[in-house]
mmCIF file of C-alpha atoms in Angstrom:
data_model
loop_
_atom_site.group_PDB
_atom_site.id
_atom_site.type_symbol
_atom_site.label_atom_id
_atom_site.label_comp_id
_atom_site.label_asym_id
_atom_site.label_seq_id
_atom_site.Cartn_x
_atom_site.Cartn_y
_atom_site.Cartn_z
ATOM 1 C CA MET M 1 32.760 -14.094 38.690
ATOM 2 C CA SER M 2 36.072 -14.992 40.341
ATOM 3 C CA ASP M 3 39.618 -13.742 39.749
ATOM 4 C CA GLY M 4 40.278 -10.085 39.020
ATOM 5 C CA THR M 5 38.556 -6.889 40.088
ATOM 6 C CA PRO M 6 35.138 -6.046 38.653
ATOM 7 C CA ALA M 7 36.834 -3.399 36.525
ATOM 8 C CA ASP M 8 39.326 -5.931 35.165
ATOM 9 C CA LEU M 9 36.550 -8.383 34.394
ATOM 10 C CA PHE M 10 34.462 -5.774 32.621
ATOM 11 C CA PHE M 11 37.417 -4.781 30.438
ATOM 12 C CA ASP M 12 38.044 -8.458 29.688
ATOM 13 C CA ALA M 13 34.399 -8.939 28.707
ATOM 14 C CA ALA M 14 34.311 -5.819 26.552
ATOM 15 C CA ILE M 15 37.579 -6.706 24.839
ATOM 16 C CA GLY M 16 36.296 -10.206 24.166
ATOM 17 C CA LEU M 17 33.143 -8.819 22.573
ATOM 18 C CA LEU M 18 35.159 -6.374 20.488
ATOM 19 C CA GLN M 19 37.384 -9.193 19.259
ATOM 20 C CA ARG M 20 34.333 -11.245 18.304
ATOM 21 C CA ALA M 21 32.816 -8.273 16.495
ATOM 22 C CA ARG M 22 36.053 -7.665 14.608
ATOM 23 C CA ASP M 23 36.471 -11.292 13.580
ATOM 24 C CA GLU M 24 32.885 -12.453 13.075
ATOM 25 C CA GLU M 25 31.424 -9.273 11.582
ATOM 26 C CA ALA M 26 34.299 -8.402 9.235
ATOM 27 C CA GLU M 27 32.312 -9.245 6.099
ATOM 28 C CA ALA M 28 29.255 -7.310 7.251
ATOM 29 C CA ILE M 29 31.410 -4.308 8.244
ATOM 30 C CA THR M 30 32.963 -4.244 4.780
ATOM 31 C CA ALA M 31 29.547 -4.551 3.148
ATOM 32 C CA ALA M 32 28.082 -1.777 5.287
ATOM 33 C CA GLY M 33 31.017 0.542 4.665
ATOM 34 C CA THR M 34 30.770 -0.123 0.949
ATOM 35 C CA LEU M 35 27.015 0.529 0.961
ATOM 36 C CA LEU M 36 27.545 3.917 2.609
ATOM 37 C CA ALA M 37 30.313 4.759 0.138
ATOM 38 C CA ASP M 38 28.002 3.785 -2.729
ATOM 39 C CA THR M 39 25.318 6.050 -1.270
ATOM 40 C CA VAL M 40 27.700 9.009 -1.020
ATOM 41 C CA THR M 41 29.010 8.461 -4.555
ATOM 42 C CA SER M 42 25.505 8.328 -5.998
ATOM 43 C CA GLY M 43 24.436 11.556 -4.265
ATOM 44 C CA GLY M 44 22.438 9.954 -1.464
ATOM 45 C CA ARG M 45 22.262 11.126 2.116
ATOM 46 C CA LEU M 46 23.209 9.251 5.308
ATOM 47 C CA PHE M 47 21.137 8.982 8.485
ATOM 48 C CA ALA M 48 21.490 7.219 11.839
ATOM 49 C CA PHE M 49 18.701 6.409 14.275
ATOM 50 C CA GLY M 50 18.582 4.900 17.733
ATOM 51 C CA ALA M 51 16.183 5.172 20.652
ATOM 52 C CA GLY M 52 17.112 5.485 24.309
ATOM 53 C CA HIS M 53 20.646 4.300 24.988
ATOM 54 C CA SER M 54 20.899 3.067 21.397
ATOM 55 C CA SER M 55 20.773 6.732 20.447
ATOM 56 C CA LEU M 56 24.178 7.224 22.069
ATOM 57 C CA ALA M 57 25.879 5.238 19.315
ATOM 58 C CA ALA M 58 23.881 7.112 16.669
ATOM 59 C CA GLN M 59 24.916 10.475 18.111
ATOM 60 C CA ASP M 60 28.523 9.307 18.262
ATOM 61 C CA VAL M 61 28.779 9.311 14.453
ATOM 62 C CA VAL M 62 27.061 12.672 13.857
ATOM 63 C CA TYR M 63 29.007 15.978 13.656
ATOM 64 C CA ARG M 64 32.044 14.185 15.004
ATOM 65 C CA ALA M 65 35.701 15.151 14.624
ATOM 66 C CA GLY M 66 37.301 12.462 12.488
ATOM 67 C CA GLY M 67 33.881 11.323 11.277
ATOM 68 C CA LEU M 68 31.916 11.670 8.075
ATOM 69 C CA ALA M 69 30.256 15.062 7.816
ATOM 70 C CA LEU M 70 27.366 13.527 5.892
ATOM 71 C CA MET M 71 26.001 11.406 8.739
ATOM 72 C CA ASN M 72 22.787 12.985 10.044
ATOM 73 C CA LEU M 73 20.817 12.111 13.178
ATOM 74 C CA LEU M 74 17.253 10.993 12.532
ATOM 75 C CA ALA M 75 15.548 12.013 15.754
ATOM 76 C CA ALA M 76 12.155 11.309 17.294
ATOM 77 C CA PRO M 77 10.699 13.318 20.202
ATOM 78 C CA GLY M 78 11.353 11.677 23.541
ATOM 79 C CA LEU M 79 13.709 9.076 22.095
ATOM 80 C CA VAL M 80 17.075 10.828 21.852
ATOM 81 C CA GLY M 81 18.839 9.477 24.915
ATOM 82 C CA VAL M 82 17.212 9.634 28.330
ATOM 83 C CA ASP M 83 16.500 13.369 28.399
ATOM 84 C CA VAL M 84 12.712 12.928 28.242
ATOM 85 C CA MET M 85 10.945 13.174 31.610
ATOM 86 C CA PRO M 86 10.173 10.723 32.981
ATOM 87 C CA ALA M 87 12.932 8.689 31.349
ATOM 88 C CA THR M 88 10.691 5.616 31.407
ATOM 89 C CA LEU M 89 8.440 7.283 28.814
ATOM 90 C CA GLY M 90 11.099 6.620 26.187
ATOM 91 C CA SER M 91 10.769 2.876 26.711
ATOM 92 C CA ARG M 92 7.007 3.127 26.263
ATOM 93 C CA LEU M 93 7.326 5.176 23.071
ATOM 94 C CA GLU M 94 9.476 2.468 21.466
ATOM 95 C CA ARG M 95 6.424 0.188 21.580
ATOM 96 C CA VAL M 96 4.008 2.621 19.894
ATOM 97 C CA ASP M 97 2.782 1.594 16.463
ATOM 98 C CA GLY M 98 2.858 4.352 13.858
ATOM 99 C CA LEU M 99 5.506 6.505 15.521
ATOM 100 C CA ALA M 100 8.284 5.491 13.135
ATOM 101 C CA THR M 101 6.084 6.237 10.123
ATOM 102 C CA ALA M 102 5.264 9.684 11.520
ATOM 103 C CA VAL M 103 8.981 10.390 12.044
ATOM 104 C CA LEU M 104 9.864 9.326 8.500
ATOM 105 C CA ASP M 105 6.953 11.270 7.014
ATOM 106 C CA THR M 106 8.425 14.463 8.450
ATOM 107 C CA SER M 107 12.094 13.638 7.781
ATOM 108 C CA PRO M 108 14.264 14.340 4.712
ATOM 109 C CA LEU M 109 14.790 10.603 4.059
ATOM 110 C CA ARG M 110 14.136 9.687 0.430
ATOM 111 C CA THR M 111 14.888 7.090 -2.216
ATOM 112 C CA GLY M 112 18.617 6.512 -2.605
ATOM 113 C CA ASP M 113 19.487 7.388 0.988
ATOM 114 C CA ALA M 114 20.926 5.046 3.636
ATOM 115 C CA LEU M 115 19.677 4.695 7.201
ATOM 116 C CA VAL M 116 21.554 3.033 10.064
ATOM 117 C CA ILE M 117 19.097 1.779 12.687
ATOM 118 C CA ILE M 118 20.497 0.853 16.091
ATOM 119 C CA SER M 119 18.428 -1.267 18.455
ATOM 120 C CA LEU M 120 19.970 -3.710 20.872
ATOM 121 C CA SER M 121 16.944 -5.994 21.086
ATOM 122 C CA GLY M 122 15.417 -5.146 17.720
ATOM 123 C CA ARG M 123 12.101 -6.409 19.107
ATOM 124 C CA ASN M 124 10.117 -3.228 19.649
ATOM 125 C CA ALA M 125 7.637 -1.754 17.192
ATOM 126 C CA LEU M 126 9.678 1.383 16.566
ATOM 127 C CA PRO M 127 12.894 -0.052 15.035
ATOM 128 C CA VAL M 128 11.008 -2.738 13.097
ATOM 129 C CA GLU M 129 8.561 -0.228 11.629
ATOM 130 C CA MET M 130 11.408 2.212 10.965
ATOM 131 C CA ALA M 131 13.250 -0.380 8.886
ATOM 132 C CA VAL M 132 10.142 -1.515 6.999
ATOM 133 C CA GLU M 133 9.049 2.024 6.170
ATOM 134 C CA ALA M 134 12.524 3.261 5.245
ATOM 135 C CA ARG M 135 12.956 0.453 2.749
ATOM 136 C CA ARG M 136 9.458 1.075 1.385
ATOM 137 C CA ARG M 137 10.606 4.622 0.691
ATOM 138 C CA GLY M 138 13.572 3.319 -1.301
ATOM 139 C CA ALA M 139 16.289 3.741 1.323
ATOM 140 C CA LYS M 140 18.879 1.123 2.208
ATOM 141 C CA VAL M 141 18.890 -0.010 5.827
ATOM 142 C CA ILE M 142 21.826 -1.140 7.949
ATOM 143 C CA GLY M 143 20.734 -2.648 11.264
ATOM 144 C CA VAL M 144 22.955 -2.846 14.341
ATOM 145 C CA THR M 145 21.431 -5.231 16.843
ATOM 146 C CA SER M 146 21.971 -8.306 18.996
ATOM 147 C CA VAL M 147 20.703 -11.207 16.932
ATOM 148 C CA ALA M 148 20.388 -13.320 20.099
ATOM 149 C CA TYR M 149 17.241 -11.437 21.066
ATOM 150 C CA ALA M 150 15.425 -12.842 18.032
ATOM 151 C CA THR M 151 15.739 -16.367 19.403
ATOM 152 C CA GLU M 152 15.435 -15.656 23.130
ATOM 153 C CA THR M 153 12.631 -13.052 23.265
ATOM 154 C CA THR M 154 9.306 -12.440 21.560
ATOM 155 C CA SER M 155 8.777 -9.613 19.083
ATOM 156 C CA ARG M 156 6.668 -6.632 20.131
ATOM 157 C CA HIS M 157 5.826 -5.749 16.530
ATOM 158 C CA SER M 158 2.508 -6.888 15.126
ATOM 159 C CA SER M 159 4.320 -8.865 12.394
ATOM 160 C CA GLY M 160 6.214 -10.945 14.938
ATOM 161 C CA THR M 161 9.487 -9.959 13.254
ATOM 162 C CA TYR M 162 12.634 -8.185 14.429
ATOM 163 C CA LEU M 163 14.842 -5.398 13.124
ATOM 164 C CA LYS M 164 17.242 -7.955 11.665
ATOM 165 C CA ASP M 165 14.486 -9.241 9.368
ATOM 166 C CA HIS M 166 14.109 -5.936 7.513
ATOM 167 C CA CYS M 167 17.671 -4.821 6.804
ATOM 168 C CA ASP M 168 19.898 -4.869 3.751
ATOM 169 C CA ILE M 169 22.857 -5.524 6.054
ATOM 170 C CA VAL M 170 22.885 -6.631 9.701
ATOM 171 C CA LEU M 171 25.722 -6.026 12.160
ATOM 172 C CA ASP M 172 25.449 -8.366 15.150
ATOM 173 C CA SER M 173 26.799 -6.807 18.349
ATOM 174 C CA LYS M 174 26.963 -10.229 20.069
ATOM 175 C CA ILE M 175 25.540 -8.737 23.257
ATOM 176 C CA ALA M 176 23.775 -11.267 25.472
ATOM 177 C CA VAL M 177 20.098 -10.779 26.242
ATOM 178 C CA GLY M 178 19.849 -8.401 29.192
ATOM 179 C CA ASP M 179 23.007 -6.409 28.314
ATOM 180 C CA ALA M 180 24.931 -7.100 31.516
ATOM 181 C CA GLU M 181 28.360 -8.710 31.438
ATOM 182 C CA LEU M 182 29.105 -9.385 35.108
ATOM 183 C CA THR M 183 27.611 -11.250 38.042
ATOM 184 C CA LEU M 184 28.642 -11.266 41.674
ATOM 185 C CA ASP M 185 27.385 -13.423 44.540
ATOM 186 C CA THR M 186 26.733 -10.351 46.672
ATOM 187 C CA ILE M 187 24.726 -8.551 43.974
ATOM 188 C CA PRO M 188 21.277 -9.972 43.070
ATOM 189 C CA ALA M 189 21.223 -8.799 39.441
ATOM 190 C CA PRO M 190 23.739 -9.005 36.575
ATOM 191 C CA PHE M 191 25.441 -5.673 35.882
ATOM 192 C CA ALA M 192 27.929 -3.753 33.699
ATOM 193 C CA PRO M 193 26.430 -3.284 30.193
ATOM 194 C CA ALA M 194 28.771 -3.254 27.184
ATOM 195 C CA SER M 195 26.394 -2.632 24.287
ATOM 196 C CA THR M 196 27.373 1.014 23.810
ATOM 197 C CA VAL M 197 31.074 0.150 23.665
ATOM 198 C CA VAL M 198 30.582 -2.558 21.060
ATOM 199 C CA THR M 199 27.941 -0.784 18.970
ATOM 200 C CA SER M 200 29.999 2.400 18.765
ATOM 201 C CA ALA M 201 33.063 0.399 17.755
ATOM 202 C CA LEU M 202 31.116 -1.384 15.019
ATOM 203 C CA LEU M 203 29.859 1.905 13.601
ATOM 204 C CA GLN M 204 33.267 3.554 13.699
ATOM 205 C CA ALA M 205 34.697 0.516 11.899
ATOM 206 C CA VAL M 206 31.998 0.857 9.238
ATOM 207 C CA LEU M 207 32.676 4.562 8.729
ATOM 208 C CA ALA M 208 36.419 3.978 8.559
ATOM 209 C CA THR M 209 35.692 1.471 5.817
ATOM 210 C CA THR M 210 33.498 4.034 4.055
ATOM 211 C CA ALA M 211 36.202 6.700 4.147
ATOM 212 C CA ALA M 212 38.811 4.320 2.734
ATOM 213 C CA ALA M 213 36.414 3.104 0.031
ATOM 214 C CA LEU M 214 35.699 6.660 -1.093
ATOM 215 C CA ALA M 215 39.415 7.440 -1.213
ATOM 216 C CA ASP M 216 40.055 4.309 -3.285
ATOM 217 C CA ARG M 217 37.514 5.621 -5.811
ATOM 218 C CA GLY M 218 39.275 8.955 -6.079
ATOM 219 C CA THR M 219 36.770 10.853 -3.908
ATOM 220 C CA GLU M 220 38.029 12.829 -0.941
ATOM 221 C CA PRO M 221 36.016 11.573 2.046
ATOM 222 C CA PRO M 222 34.010 14.469 3.562
ATOM 223 C CA LEU M 223 35.599 14.192 6.991
ATOM 224 C CA LEU M 224 35.350 16.678 9.835
ATOM 225 C CA ARG M 225 38.292 17.934 11.851
ATOM 226 C CA SER M 226 38.293 18.981 15.476
ATOM 227 C CA GLY M 227 37.417 22.594 16.101
ATOM 228 C CA ASN M 228 40.115 22.522 18.785
ATOM 229 C CA VAL M 229 42.843 21.961 16.192
ATOM 230 C CA ASP M 230 44.273 25.000 14.401
ATOM 231 C CA GLY M 231 42.560 25.308 11.036
ATOM 232 C CA GLY M 232 39.786 22.919 12.032
ATOM 233 C CA HIS M 233 36.948 25.405 11.688
ATOM 234 C CA GLU M 234 38.162 26.514 8.278
ATOM 235 C CA TRP M 235 38.439 22.899 7.110
ATOM 236 C CA ASN M 236 34.931 22.111 8.326
ATOM 237 C CA ALA M 237 33.486 25.243 6.726
ATOM 238 C CA ARG M 238 34.782 24.037 3.346
ATOM 239 C CA VAL M 239 33.218 20.606 3.822
ATOM 240 C CA PHE M 240 29.920 22.117 4.992
ATOM 241 C CA GLU M 241 29.782 24.371 1.943
ATOM 242 C CA GLU M 242 30.583 21.594 -0.509
ATOM 243 C CA TYR M 243 27.996 19.210 0.942
ATOM 244 C CA ARG M 244 25.439 21.664 2.353
ATOM 245 C CA ASP M 245 22.581 19.959 0.516
ATOM 246 C CA ARG M 246 23.301 16.678 2.352
ATOM 247 C CA ILE M 247 23.995 17.983 5.852
ATOM 248 C CA PHE M 248 20.855 18.689 7.852
ATOM 249 C CA TYR M 249 22.205 19.416 11.339
ATOM 250 C CA GLN M 250 23.348 22.885 10.227
ATOM 251 C CA HIS M 251 19.860 24.072 9.379
#
């Protein structure tokens, strides 16, 4: 790391990754947005799942002003962010066989639905099993992951496969193994992760594509408005009522 402040260099790295995601993942973004629009049109439900920090990007598209009201969070105990104590337990739970199946068995997910699974490495048992089991139940799966991990790490799932191997569509975040963009001679470890920035941007690009696709088909996209804008609560109440059978975070 040389010219520029660490902040400047991080912004440069993040912007570079965002540009790569925009250019290299354009086809996959369109396909994912279209798949979600198809799911909405056919009466299916939408879910997003991520464990640990990957859950941040999942939460970012649920009950969000400007976002699709139909996106629901598929949650597992101890895996939504780092709120579990100790936080290190979450990392252990991602490696437990059978946990994803238990979560799906007690979730509303069914045939015809779509599930977005976010896992940076895609190597742990949980996201792999989640994708396999969701598809076995007849749901479509969109994976958001760093494909590099599949060639530079070993899988922790008994099949030896990764999340990317069990998805209908894969969005590659381009994040390098280790998720740290900067190095400095005076600091012994690489630092400054950018996976949340890029993953959230990819998902927002997908949902923007979904909204436009629905509009092109003559369907008003079920979008939420900010409750801090005049009329926002009334707008949202109408959307919630119209789609109450597909929105689970109200119950």
